[in-house]
Coordinates of C-alpha atoms in Angstrom, one line a residue:
M1 CA 52.5 53.0 40.1
R2 CA 49.8 51.2 42.0
L3 CA 51.2 48.8 44.7
R4 CA 49.8 45.2 44.9
T5 CA 48.6 43.9 48.2
P6 CA 50.2 40.7 49.7
A7 CA 46.9 38.8 49.1
I8 CA 46.9 39.6 45.4
L9 CA 50.6 38.7 45.1
A10 CA 50.0 35.4 46.7
A11 CA 47.0 34.5 44.4
T12 CA 49.0 35.4 41.4
A13 CA 51.9 33.3 42.5
A14 CA 49.6 30.3 43.0
V15 CA 48.2 30.6 39.5
I16 CA 51.7 30.8 38.0
A17 CA 52.8 27.8 40.0
G18 CA 49.9 25.8 38.8
L19 CA 50.7 26.6 35.2
L20 CA 54.3 25.7 35.7
T21 CA 53.5 22.3 37.2
A22 CA 50.8 21.3 34.6
S23 CA 52.0 18.4 32.4
P24 CA 53.0 19.6 28.9
A25 CA 51.5 16.4 27.6
E26 CA 48.1 17.2 29.1
A27 CA 48.2 20.7 27.5
R28 CA 48.5 19.2 24.0
S29 CA 45.5 17.6 22.3
S30 CA 45.2 13.8 22.5
G31 CA 45.4 11.4 19.6
A32 CA 43.0 8.8 21.0
A33 CA 39.5 9.5 22.2
V34 CA 37.3 7.0 24.2
T35 CA 33.8 7.5 22.6
S36 CA 31.9 5.0 24.8
S37 CA 29.9 6.5 27.6
R38 CA 29.5 3.1 29.4
V39 CA 31.1 -0.3 29.6
A40 CA 29.5 -3.6 30.4
L41 CA 31.8 -5.8 32.5
S42 CA 31.7 -9.5 32.9
S43 CA 31.8 -11.1 36.3
S44 CA 35.6 -11.4 35.9
G45 CA 35.8 -7.6 35.3
N46 CA 36.5 -7.6 31.6
G47 CA 34.8 -5.4 29.0
K48 CA 35.4 -3.3 25.9
V49 CA 35.2 0.4 25.0
A50 CA 35.4 2.2 21.6
I51 CA 38.4 4.3 20.9
T52 CA 38.8 6.6 17.9
C53 CA 42.3 7.4 16.6
K54 CA 42.1 11.0 15.4
G55 CA 45.6 11.5 14.1
K56 CA 47.4 10.4 11.0
R57 CA 49.6 7.9 12.8
Q58 CA 48.8 4.8 14.7
C59 CA 47.5 5.3 18.3
R60 CA 49.0 3.2 21.1
G61 CA 48.8 3.2 24.8
T62 CA 47.2 1.6 27.9
L63 CA 43.8 1.8 29.6
S64 CA 43.2 1.4 33.3
F65 CA 40.6 2.5 35.9
V66 CA 41.8 5.1 38.4
R67 CA 40.0 3.7 41.4
D68 CA 41.0 0.1 40.8
T69 CA 42.0 -2.0 43.8
G70 CA 45.8 -2.2 44.3
K71 CA 47.8 -2.1 41.1
P72 CA 45.3 -1.2 38.3
R73 CA 44.6 -3.8 35.6
A74 CA 46.0 -2.1 32.5
R75 CA 45.2 -3.2 29.0
S76 CA 47.1 -2.2 25.9
Y77 CA 45.5 -0.8 22.7
R78 CA 46.5 -0.2 19.1
V79 CA 44.2 1.6 16.7
R80 CA 44.9 2.5 13.1
P81 CA 44.7 6.2 12.2
G82 CA 41.3 7.5 11.3
R83 CA 39.6 4.3 12.5
T84 CA 37.5 3.3 15.5
A85 CA 38.1 0.0 17.4
H86 CA 36.7 -1.8 20.4
V87 CA 39.5 -2.5 22.8
S88 CA 39.7 -4.3 26.1
V89 CA 39.5 -2.8 29.6
A90 CA 39.7 -4.6 33.0
L91 CA 38.7 -3.9 36.6
R92 CA 39.5 -5.8 39.7
S93 CA 36.7 -7.4 41.7
G94 CA 37.2 -5.4 44.8
S95 CA 37.1 -2.0 43.1
S96 CA 34.4 0.5 44.1
D97 CA 33.9 1.1 40.4
N98 CA 33.0 -2.6 39.8
P99 CA 29.2 -2.7 39.4
Y100 CA 29.0 -6.2 40.9
N101 CA 29.8 -4.6 44.3
V102 CA 26.6 -2.5 44.0
A103 CA 23.3 -3.6 45.6
A104 CA 20.7 -4.7 43.1
V105 CA 17.7 -2.5 42.4
P106 CA 14.3 -4.2 42.5
G107 CA 12.9 -4.6 39.0
R108 CA 16.2 -4.1 37.3
D109 CA 18.5 -6.9 35.9
V110 CA 21.5 -4.5 35.6
R111 CA 23.6 -2.8 38.3
R112 CA 25.5 0.3 37.6
V113 CA 28.3 2.7 38.9
A114 CA 28.3 6.2 37.5
K115 CA 31.4 8.4 36.9
A116 CA 34.0 5.7 36.9
R117 CA 37.3 7.3 35.7
L118 CA 39.2 5.6 32.9
K119 CA 42.8 6.6 32.5
V120 CA 44.1 6.8 28.9
A121 CA 47.9 6.7 28.9
E122 CA 49.0 7.3 25.3
T123 CA 52.5 6.4 24.1
A124 CA 51.9 7.3 20.4
P125 CA 51.5 9.4 18.4
R126 CA 52.8 11.3 21.4
R127 CA 53.1 10.7 25.1
T128 CA 50.1 12.1 27.0
T129 CA 47.6 11.1 29.6
H130 CA 43.9 12.0 29.9
Y131 CA 40.8 10.7 31.5
R132 CA 37.3 9.6 30.5
S133 CA 34.3 9.5 32.9
L134 CA 31.9 6.6 32.1
T135 CA 29.4 4.3 33.7
T136 CA 30.2 0.7 34.4
E137 CA 27.4 -1.9 34.3
T138 CA 27.0 -5.6 35.0
L139 CA 27.0 -7.5 31.7
V140 CA 23.6 -8.7 30.5
R141 CA 24.0 -11.1 27.5
R142 CA 20.4 -11.9 26.8
Q143 CA 16.8 -11.3 27.9
Q144 CA 13.5 -12.9 27.5
I145 CA 10.5 -11.8 25.5
T146 CA 7.7 -13.3 27.4
G147 CA 3.9 -13.2 27.9
R148 CA 0.6 -15.1 27.8
V149 CA -1.9 -15.8 25.0
T150 CA -5.4 -15.6 26.3
G151 CA -8.7 -16.0 24.5
I152 CA -11.9 -14.4 25.8
G153 CA -15.2 -16.0 25.0
P154 CA -16.3 -19.3 23.5
A155 CA -14.4 -19.2 20.2
L156 CA -11.0 -20.3 21.4
A157 CA -8.1 -20.9 18.9
T158 CA -6.2 -24.2 18.9
D159 CA -2.6 -25.0 18.0
V160 CA -1.5 -21.6 19.1
R161 CA 2.1 -20.6 18.5
V162 CA 4.1 -17.4 19.0
E163 CA 7.0 -16.6 16.6
L164 CA 9.8 -14.1 16.8
V165 CA 10.1 -12.4 13.4
K166 CA 12.7 -10.1 11.9
Q167 CA 12.3 -7.9 8.9
V168 CA 14.9 -8.4 6.2
R169 CA 15.9 -6.6 3.1
G170 CA 13.1 -5.7 0.7
G171 CA 10.5 -5.6 3.4
N172 CA 10.3 -9.4 3.7
T173 CA 10.2 -11.2 7.0
S174 CA 12.1 -14.2 8.5
V175 CA 11.1 -16.3 11.5
V176 CA 14.0 -16.3 14.0
K177 CA 12.4 -18.8 16.5
G178 CA 9.0 -19.8 17.8
Q179 CA 7.3 -21.6 20.6
A180 CA 4.0 -23.5 21.0
V181 CA 1.6 -22.2 23.6
A182 CA -0.1 -24.8 25.8
G183 CA -3.8 -24.2 26.5
N184 CA -5.7 -21.0 26.9
G185 CA -3.7 -18.5 28.9
G186 CA -0.5 -20.4 28.3
S187 CA 2.8 -18.6 28.4
F188 CA 5.8 -18.3 26.1
S189 CA 9.3 -17.2 26.6
L190 CA 11.8 -16.4 23.8
A191 CA 15.4 -15.6 24.6
V192 CA 17.0 -12.7 22.7
S193 CA 20.6 -11.7 22.7
L194 CA 21.6 -8.1 23.5
R195 CA 24.3 -6.3 21.5
G196 CA 27.7 -5.2 22.9
N197 CA 27.9 -3.1 26.0
N198 CA 24.4 -3.9 27.0
L199 CA 22.9 -2.2 23.9
S200 CA 19.3 -3.3 23.2
S201 CA 18.7 -6.2 20.9
N202 CA 17.9 -6.0 17.2
P203 CA 14.3 -5.0 16.5
Y204 CA 11.8 -7.9 16.2
L205 CA 8.1 -8.4 15.6
L206 CA 5.9 -10.9 17.4
R207 CA 3.5 -13.0 15.4
V208 CA 0.9 -15.2 16.9
T209 CA -0.7 -18.0 14.8
G210 CA -3.5 -20.4 15.5
R211 CA -6.4 -22.3 14.1
D212 CA -9.7 -20.4 14.2
Q213 CA -13.3 -21.5 14.7
N214 CA -13.2 -23.1 11.2
G215 CA -9.9 -24.9 11.7
Q216 CA -8.2 -22.4 9.4
R217 CA -4.7 -21.3 10.4
R218 CA -4.5 -17.5 10.7
S219 CA -2.0 -15.1 12.1
W220 CA -1.6 -11.5 13.3
Y221 CA 1.2 -9.3 14.6
W222 CA 1.2 -8.1 18.2
R223 CA 1.1 -4.4 18.9
G224 CA 1.9 -2.6 22.2
T225 CA 4.7 -1.6 24.5
N226 CA 6.4 -3.4 27.3
G227 CA 3.7 -4.6 29.7
K228 CA 0.9 -2.8 27.8
P229 CA -0.7 -4.7 24.9
G230 CA -2.5 -2.6 22.3
G231 CA -4.0 -5.2 19.9
G232 CA -2.5 -6.3 16.6
G233 CA -3.3 -6.8 12.9
P234 CA -2.7 -9.1 9.9
Q235 CA 0.0 -6.9 8.2
V236 CA 3.6 -6.3 9.3
R237 CA 2.8 -2.6 9.6
D238 CA 0.1 -3.4 12.2
G239 CA 2.8 -4.8 14.6
S240 CA 5.1 -3.0 17.0
F241 CA 8.8 -3.4 16.6
I242 CA 10.2 -4.4 20.0
R243 CA 13.8 -4.5 21.4
A244 CA 14.9 -6.5 24.4
T245 CA 16.8 -4.3 26.9
K246 CA 19.2 -4.7 29.8
W247 CA 16.6 -3.7 32.3
G248 CA 14.5 -6.8 32.4
D249 CA 12.3 -9.2 30.4
Y250 CA 10.0 -7.7 27.8
V251 CA 6.3 -8.6 28.6
A252 CA 4.0 -8.9 25.5
D253 CA 0.7 -10.4 26.7
M254 CA -1.7 -11.2 23.8
T255 CA -5.4 -11.3 24.1
Y256 CA -8.0 -12.2 21.5
T257 CA -11.8 -12.6 21.3
S258 CA -14.6 -13.0 18.8
I259 CA -17.6 -11.3 17.0
S260 CA -20.7 -13.4 16.5
G261 CA -24.3 -12.7 15.4
T262 CA -26.8 -13.5 12.7
T263 CA -27.1 -12.8 9.0
A264 CA -28.6 -14.5 6.0
P265 CA -28.1 -18.3 5.9
G266 CA -25.0 -19.2 4.0
A267 CA -23.8 -15.6 3.7
E268 CA -20.0 -14.9 3.6
V269 CA -18.8 -13.0 6.6
R270 CA -15.5 -11.1 6.8
V271 CA -14.1 -8.9 9.5
A272 CA -11.6 -6.2 8.4
A273 CA -9.4 -3.8 10.3
P274 CA -7.8 -0.5 9.1
P275 CA -4.1 -0.3 9.7
Q276 CA -2.8 1.6 12.8
H277 CA -1.6 4.4 10.5
L278 CA -3.3 4.9 7.1
G279 CA -0.9 6.9 5.0
G280 CA 1.4 6.6 2.0
R281 CA 0.8 5.1 -1.3
T282 CA 2.4 1.7 -0.4
T283 CA 0.2 1.3 2.7
R284 CA -3.0 2.2 0.8
R285 CA -2.2 0.0 -2.2
E286 CA -1.1 -3.2 -0.3
L287 CA -4.2 -3.5 1.9
D288 CA -6.8 -6.2 1.1
I289 CA -9.2 -3.3 0.5
P290 CA -6.9 -0.7 -1.0
G291 CA -7.0 2.5 1.0
C292 CA -9.2 1.2 3.8
A293 CA -8.5 -2.1 5.6
S294 CA -7.2 -5.7 5.6
F295 CA -9.2 -8.8 6.4
V296 CA -8.5 -10.4 9.8
G297 CA -11.0 -13.2 9.8
A298 CA -13.7 -14.9 7.8
T299 CA -16.4 -17.5 8.0
K300 CA -19.7 -18.6 6.4
A301 CA -23.1 -18.3 8.2
D302 CA -24.7 -21.7 8.9
G303 CA -28.2 -22.8 7.8
S304 CA -29.8 -20.6 10.5
G305 CA -27.7 -17.6 9.7
A306 CA -25.5 -17.8 12.8
Y307 CA -21.9 -16.8 12.4
T308 CA -18.8 -16.5 14.6
V309 CA -15.4 -15.0 13.7
G310 CA -12.8 -15.6 16.3
F311 CA -9.1 -15.1 17.0
L312 CA -9.4 -11.3 16.7
P313 CA -6.9 -9.2 18.6
V314 CA -8.4 -7.3 21.5
T315 CA -7.9 -3.5 21.3
S316 CA -8.2 -0.6 23.7
S317 CA -11.4 1.4 23.8
A318 CA -9.6 4.3 22.0
A319 CA -8.6 2.1 19.0
N320 CA -11.9 1.5 17.3
R321 CA -10.9 -0.6 14.4
Y322 CA -13.2 -3.5 13.3
V323 CA -15.8 -3.6 10.6
V324 CA -18.0 -6.6 9.6
G325 CA -18.7 -7.2 5.9
V326 CA -21.3 -9.7 4.7
R327 CA -22.1 -10.8 1.1
Q328 CA -24.7 -13.0 -0.4
G329 CA -24.9 -13.2 -4.2
T330 CA -24.6 -9.7 -5.5
D331 CA -25.8 -8.0 -2.3
S332 CA -23.3 -6.8 0.3
A333 CA -23.3 -4.8 3.5
W334 CA -20.9 -3.4 6.1
Y335 CA -21.5 -2.8 9.8
G336 CA -19.6 -1.1 12.6
S337 CA -20.5 -0.7 16.2
G338 CA -24.1 0.3 15.6
P339 CA -27.0 -1.0 13.4
T340 CA -26.2 1.5 10.6
R341 CA -25.7 -0.2 7.3
F342 CA -22.8 1.0 5.2
G343 CA -22.2 0.3 1.5
S344 CA -18.5 -0.4 1.7
C345 CA -15.4 -0.2 3.9
Y346 CA -14.9 3.3 2.7
D347 CA -18.4 4.3 3.6
A348 CA -18.0 2.8 7.1
T349 CA -14.9 4.9 7.6
S350 CA -16.6 8.0 6.4
Y351 CA -14.4 8.1 3.3
R352 CA -11.7 9.8 5.5
G353 CA -10.2 6.8 7.3
Q354 CA -12.1 7.6 10.5
R355 CA -12.8 4.9 13.0
G356 CA -15.7 6.4 15.1
N357 CA -18.2 4.1 13.4
L358 CA -16.2 0.9 14.0
I359 CA -16.2 -1.8 16.7
A360 CA -13.9 -1.3 19.7
L361 CA -13.2 -5.0 20.5
T362 CA -12.5 -5.0 24.2
G363 CA -14.3 -8.3 24.7
P364 CA -16.6 -10.7 22.9
V365 CA -19.3 -9.0 20.7
T366 CA -22.4 -11.2 20.5
G367 CA -25.7 -10.8 18.7
K368 CA -24.2 -8.7 15.9
A369 CA -27.0 -8.5 13.3
A370 CA -25.8 -8.0 9.7
D371 CA -28.7 -7.7 7.3
V372 CA -27.6 -8.4 3.7
S373 CA -30.9 -8.1 1.9
P374 CA -31.3 -5.8 -1.2
T375 CA -31.0 -2.1 -0.2
R376 CA -34.1 -1.1 -2.1
N377 CA -32.3 2.2 -2.9
S378 CA -33.4 3.5 -6.3
V379 CA -31.3 6.2 -8.0
T380 CA -32.6 7.8 -11.2
V381 CA -30.1 9.8 -13.2
K382 CA -31.4 12.4 -15.6
A383 CA -28.6 13.4 -18.0
R384 CA -28.8 16.7 -19.7
Y385 CA -27.1 17.3 -23.1
S386 CA -26.2 20.3 -25.3
S387 CA -28.6 20.9 -28.2
A388 CA -25.5 21.2 -30.5
Y389 CA -25.4 17.4 -31.1
K390 CA -27.5 14.3 -30.9
P391 CA -26.2 12.0 -28.1
T392 CA -24.8 8.6 -29.3
Q393 CA -26.2 5.5 -27.6
Q394 CA -23.0 3.7 -26.6
G395 CA -21.0 6.8 -25.9
D396 CA -23.0 9.9 -24.8
R397 CA -25.9 8.0 -23.2
W398 CA -23.7 5.7 -21.2
I399 CA -24.1 6.4 -17.5
R400 CA -21.9 5.0 -14.8
L401 CA -21.8 5.2 -11.0
R402 CA -18.3 5.0 -9.5
E403 CA -17.6 5.0 -5.7
K404 CA -15.8 8.1 -4.7
V405 CA -12.8 6.4 -3.0
P406 CA -10.4 8.9 -1.3
G407 CA -7.0 9.1 -2.9
V408 CA -8.0 7.2 -6.0
R409 CA -8.3 8.8 -9.4
I410 CA -11.7 8.7 -10.9
L411 CA -10.8 6.4 -13.7
D412 CA -9.4 3.9 -11.2
A413 CA -12.4 4.1 -8.8
P414 CA -14.6 1.0 -8.7
V415 CA -17.7 0.9 -10.9
V416 CA -20.9 0.2 -8.9
A417 CA -23.4 0.3 -11.6
E418 CA -23.6 1.4 -15.3
G419 CA -25.9 1.2 -18.3
I420 CA -27.4 3.0 -21.3
A421 CA -29.8 5.9 -20.7
S422 CA -33.0 6.2 -22.6
A423 CA -33.3 8.6 -25.6
S424 CA -34.4 11.2 -23.1
G425 CA -31.3 10.7 -21.0
V426 CA -32.9 8.8 -18.1
R427 CA -31.4 5.7 -16.4
R428 CA -32.6 4.1 -13.1
F429 CA -30.3 2.0 -10.9
D430 CA -31.8 -0.2 -8.3
D431 CA -30.4 -1.6 -5.0
V432 CA -27.6 1.0 -4.9
P433 CA -25.5 0.5 -1.7
P434 CA -25.1 3.5 0.7
G435 CA -22.1 5.5 -0.1
R436 CA -20.6 8.5 -2.1
Y437 CA -20.4 8.3 -5.8
Y438 CA -19.2 9.9 -9.0
V439 CA -22.0 10.1 -11.6
E440 CA -20.4 9.9 -15.0
V441 CA -22.2 10.7 -18.2
G442 CA -20.7 10.1 -21.6
R443 CA -17.3 9.0 -20.2
R444 CA -17.3 5.4 -21.1
T445 CA -13.9 3.6 -21.1
G446 CA -13.2 0.1 -22.4
C447 CA -16.1 0.2 -24.8
A448 CA -16.3 -2.2 -27.7
D449 CA -19.0 -2.8 -30.3
W450 CA -19.8 -4.3 -33.7
Y451 CA -19.2 -2.2 -36.8
P452 CA -19.7 -2.8 -40.5
S453 CA -16.5 -3.7 -42.4
R454 CA -15.4 -3.2 -46.0
F455 CA -13.5 -6.5 -45.8
T456 CA -14.7 -10.1 -45.7
N457 CA -12.0 -11.1 -43.3
N458 CA -8.9 -9.9 -41.5
R459 CA -6.4 -12.7 -42.0
T460 CA -3.4 -10.5 -41.3
Y461 CA -4.8 -9.7 -37.8
F462 CA -5.6 -13.3 -37.0
K463 CA -2.3 -14.9 -38.1
G464 CA -0.6 -17.1 -35.6
S465 CA -1.7 -19.2 -32.7
A466 CA -1.9 -16.2 -30.3
R467 CA -4.7 -14.5 -32.2
K468 CA -6.4 -17.4 -33.9
A469 CA -8.8 -17.6 -31.0
E470 CA -10.0 -14.1 -31.7
G471 CA -11.4 -15.1 -35.1
W472 CA -14.9 -14.5 -33.8
K473 CA -14.3 -10.8 -34.0
S474 CA -14.7 -10.7 -37.8
F475 CA -17.3 -12.4 -40.1
R476 CA -19.5 -11.8 -43.1
T477 CA -22.6 -13.1 -41.3
L478 CA -22.7 -14.4 -37.7
R479 CA -23.9 -17.9 -38.8
Q480 CA -20.8 -18.4 -41.0
L481 CA -18.6 -18.5 -37.9
P482 CA -17.5 -22.1 -36.9
G483 CA -19.8 -23.8 -34.4
G484 CA -23.3 -22.7 -33.6
A485 CA -25.3 -20.5 -31.3
N486 CA -24.1 -22.7 -28.4
S487 CA -20.6 -23.8 -29.5
G488 CA -17.4 -22.6 -31.2
L489 CA -16.6 -19.1 -32.3
E490 CA -20.2 -18.2 -33.0
R491 CA -21.1 -18.9 -29.3
I492 CA -18.2 -16.6 -28.2
A493 CA -19.4 -13.7 -30.5
R494 CA -22.9 -14.1 -29.2
R495 CA -21.6 -13.7 -25.6
A496 CA -19.1 -10.9 -26.1
D497 CA -19.0 -8.5 -23.3
P498 CA -19.9 -5.7 -23.8
N499 CA -22.4 -5.7 -26.7
P500 CA -22.8 -9.4 -27.8
A501 CA -23.6 -10.2 -31.4
S502 CA -27.2 -10.6 -32.3
G503 CA -28.6 -13.1 -34.8
T504 CA -31.3 -10.7 -36.0
V505 CA -28.7 -7.9 -36.7
H506 CA -25.5 -9.6 -37.6
N507 CA -26.8 -12.2 -39.9
R508 CA -27.4 -9.5 -42.4
V509 CA -24.6 -7.7 -44.3
P510 CA -25.0 -3.9 -44.2
K511 CA -25.4 -2.2 -47.6
G512 CA -22.1 -1.1 -49.0
Y513 CA -20.1 -3.3 -46.7
K514 CA -18.9 -6.9 -46.8
G515 CA -19.2 -8.0 -43.1
W516 CA -18.8 -7.1 -39.5
M517 CA -16.0 -6.5 -37.1
Y518 CA -15.7 -6.1 -33.3
R519 CA -13.7 -3.0 -32.5
G520 CA -12.6 -1.4 -29.2
Y521 CA -14.2 2.0 -29.4
C522 CA -17.6 3.8 -29.1
K523 CA -18.2 7.2 -30.6
A524 CA -19.2 10.0 -28.3
R525 CA -19.8 13.7 -29.2
G526 CA -20.1 15.2 -25.7
A527 CA -17.1 16.0 -23.6
G528 CA -18.7 14.1 -20.7
T529 CA -19.8 15.2 -17.2
I530 CA -18.9 14.3 -13.7
N531 CA -21.3 14.9 -10.8
T532 CA -21.4 13.6 -7.2
L533 CA -24.1 11.8 -5.3
T534 CA -24.5 10.6 -1.7
V535 CA -26.8 7.7 -0.7
K536 CA -27.6 7.0 2.9
G537 CA -29.5 4.1 4.5
T538 CA -31.9 1.8 2.7
G539 CA -35.2 2.1 1.0
Q540 CA -34.3 5.5 -0.5
T541 CA -35.6 7.0 -3.8
L542 CA -33.3 9.6 -5.2
T543 CA -33.1 11.6 -8.4
K544 CA -29.9 13.1 -9.7
V545 CA -30.1 15.7 -12.5
T546 CA -26.6 16.1 -14.0
S547 CA -24.8 19.1 -15.3
R548 CA -25.1 19.7 -19.1
N549 CA -22.9 17.4 -21.3
R550 CA -21.5 20.0 -23.7
Q551 CA -20.1 19.3 -27.1
G552 CA -16.5 18.3 -27.0
A553 CA -13.7 19.2 -29.4
V554 CA -13.4 17.4 -32.8
V555 CA -10.1 16.4 -34.3
K556 CA -10.0 15.4 -38.0
G557 CA -7.2 13.9 -40.1
R558 CA -6.1 11.4 -42.7
V559 CA -4.0 8.2 -42.6
T560 CA -1.9 7.1 -45.5
R561 CA 0.1 3.9 -46.0
T562 CA 3.1 2.9 -48.1
G563 CA 3.3 0.2 -50.7
G564 CA -0.4 0.5 -51.8
R565 CA -1.7 -1.1 -48.6
T566 CA -5.1 -0.1 -47.5
N567 CA -5.7 2.8 -45.2
Q568 CA -9.3 1.9 -44.4
E569 CA -10.6 0.9 -41.0
I570 CA -7.4 1.9 -39.2
M571 CA -8.0 3.0 -35.6
V572 CA -6.7 6.4 -34.4
R573 CA -6.8 7.0 -30.7
L574 CA -6.3 10.1 -28.5
T575 CA -5.2 9.6 -24.9
S576 CA -4.3 11.9 -22.0
S577 CA -1.8 11.5 -19.1
K578 CA -4.0 13.7 -16.8
G579 CA -5.7 10.6 -15.4
T580 CA -9.2 12.0 -15.4
R581 CA -9.9 12.0 -19.2
V582 CA -11.4 9.1 -21.0
V583 CA -9.9 7.7 -24.2
R584 CA -11.5 8.9 -27.5
T585 CA -11.1 7.0 -30.8
G586 CA -12.0 7.0 -34.4
I587 CA -11.7 4.6 -37.4
T588 CA -10.7 5.7 -40.9
D589 CA -13.3 5.6 -43.7
S590 CA -13.0 4.4 -47.3
K591 CA -10.6 7.3 -48.0
G592 CA -8.5 7.0 -44.9
T593 CA -10.0 10.0 -43.2
F594 CA -11.2 10.0 -39.6
Y595 CA -12.7 12.3 -37.0
I596 CA -12.5 11.9 -33.2
A597 CA -15.2 13.8 -31.2
G598 CA -16.1 14.4 -27.6
L599 CA -12.7 15.7 -26.4
T600 CA -12.4 17.7 -23.3
S601 CA -10.1 20.7 -23.3
G602 CA -6.4 19.9 -22.8
N603 CA -3.4 18.1 -24.3
W604 CA -3.8 14.8 -26.1
R605 CA -1.4 12.1 -27.4
V606 CA -2.0 10.6 -30.9
S607 CA -1.6 6.9 -31.7
V608 CA -2.4 5.1 -35.0
N609 CA -3.5 1.5 -35.5
S610 CA -4.1 1.4 -31.7
D611 CA -5.7 -2.1 -31.7
S612 CA -3.5 -3.6 -34.4
W613 CA -6.5 -4.6 -36.5
R614 CA -4.9 -4.2 -39.9
G615 CA -1.2 -5.0 -39.6
I616 CA 0.8 -5.2 -36.4
G617 CA 2.9 -2.0 -36.7
R618 CA 2.0 1.2 -34.9
S619 CA 4.8 3.6 -36.0
F620 CA 3.8 6.7 -38.0
T621 CA 5.0 10.1 -38.9
G622 CA 3.0 13.2 -38.3
R623 CA 1.5 15.1 -35.3
K624 CA 2.1 13.1 -32.1
T625 CA 0.2 15.6 -29.8
I626 CA -2.5 18.2 -30.0
R627 CA -4.0 20.7 -27.7
V628 CA -7.8 21.3 -28.0
K629 CA -10.6 23.3 -26.5
A630 CA -14.0 21.7 -26.1
G631 CA -16.5 22.8 -28.7
K632 CA -13.8 23.6 -31.3
G633 CA -12.7 21.7 -34.4
Y634 CA -9.1 20.9 -35.4
N635 CA -7.4 19.3 -38.4
I636 CA -4.3 17.2 -37.4
G637 CA -3.2 16.7 -41.0
T638 CA -1.8 13.6 -42.6
L639 CA -0.5 10.7 -40.5
K640 CA 1.8 8.4 -42.5
F641 CA 1.4 4.9 -41.3
G642 CA 4.5 2.9 -42.3
S643 CA 3.4 -0.8 -42.3

């Protein structure tokens, strides 16, 4: 056996003695736990901490600070099992753990003592004592959100006011309080309450409102951090949520300035700004210019062409964010920091939300020339077609320019120009703005035209006050409509858009028919083509030769009706949920048969009586969907129309 030395024996005895003298209560787990890491004390030494009762029985006991002066100020607590409650603690004024005895730190409104020891003496669910180390702080009940509103340049706003705004459920806002700002450079100060234990306040936005150079009241939301303004914008998302803290007042200085220059006399001038972060469907959709920017100011050029748009938030040089748009009649133009003319807000931001072209507004911008004369850009589109079919005028030969807006499906993209190509497939568009475009051939949507009808009238369709006004859509001859060329239903028919009725054509009844009807479809045989085009600058002459418009699929079928009702001139429509295919339609002939041509490859949904022309019902039995391949023919069978 190995003998132990006296030193080892002594150390072992000390360890055993320590274990024997340890409190059995301290060895067991406690039922109550102080979860607060700090406590804010009033000047009288009172505060509250959070206690969680972890057991299945009520927690009771007392709380006191170990380093209190004299007899510690103990406070009792009771917490229900499984719950958390805020309970009182107290500390005498002379204690070293009392933060009011600590010297103030310059620039800070709160004083602190770290590692104060709080004694938790439990009496239930079992007797035990344990300790919690936390920080004591002087109580700060409220702080000020303060700053100055300063205009730079000649276009100063009037009746300026700063409002404290909170966001409520559903994304709406509510004004908490506000204050008028006296004069340029005037200050504001809005008191905000902190939450318990010196927690920062609820989040708020700051909105500044004022009357601009035209006397119109406008507003924008402040953006920045404490003591560092970063601009602002017209939408809630452009502002910064701020919280008042225990450390000191929150400084939110606001500075604004103006953009001025010359354009055409009487032109409309608007200044727009992209949001701070351009992302998400909601952000893109809710902007004034979806997916690009929102307007922050507007005016009208005077008789000499001079304009000024003021009350625009100043931004840092790294936050290029303003673009000037001008419009006169049908002509429009957009300008950023340089003289380059852009065709749209999307064009100015390079169709990718970039800001390098835009104005960094660090001070007044003067002499900003914004030419809004015609662009003199001429674009000639030469459409090519398959030799397998003869292009229809209203369908296949219809050419359309759509702006290629990022994140927007082609059928939702804005139409810039459109029209019918010549028999050889050529169409010229003048004064096309700079930009990026889809060039569509034979993909017309929303088309309507006049077609010969086997019926003298359509009384079923025009029954009731809601549709009586549409009586101009059906007649034997145009002159038989009530009114005249400049009044009544005849006037409406003559001005229908698209394809107005013509006195030379529609005052004659086609052979084998009894009159005319205006229907919402145009026949096309090609599947349609989509090409792209980029236009830069002004005074350009461009030619775009499209890809070949190949023959689309053809779907045939027959419509029947019950009760001996007519199955003639019933509309059948094929639609797609893909979002890039145009609608294709057909109308039944004298035997109820139809054919729908010009279909691109893919799945299509079938609907009958799509414009409710003969009868109101649309329900039918038969094929509801069909999958086709361009250039092929299909028979969908019989569609039984019930009404």
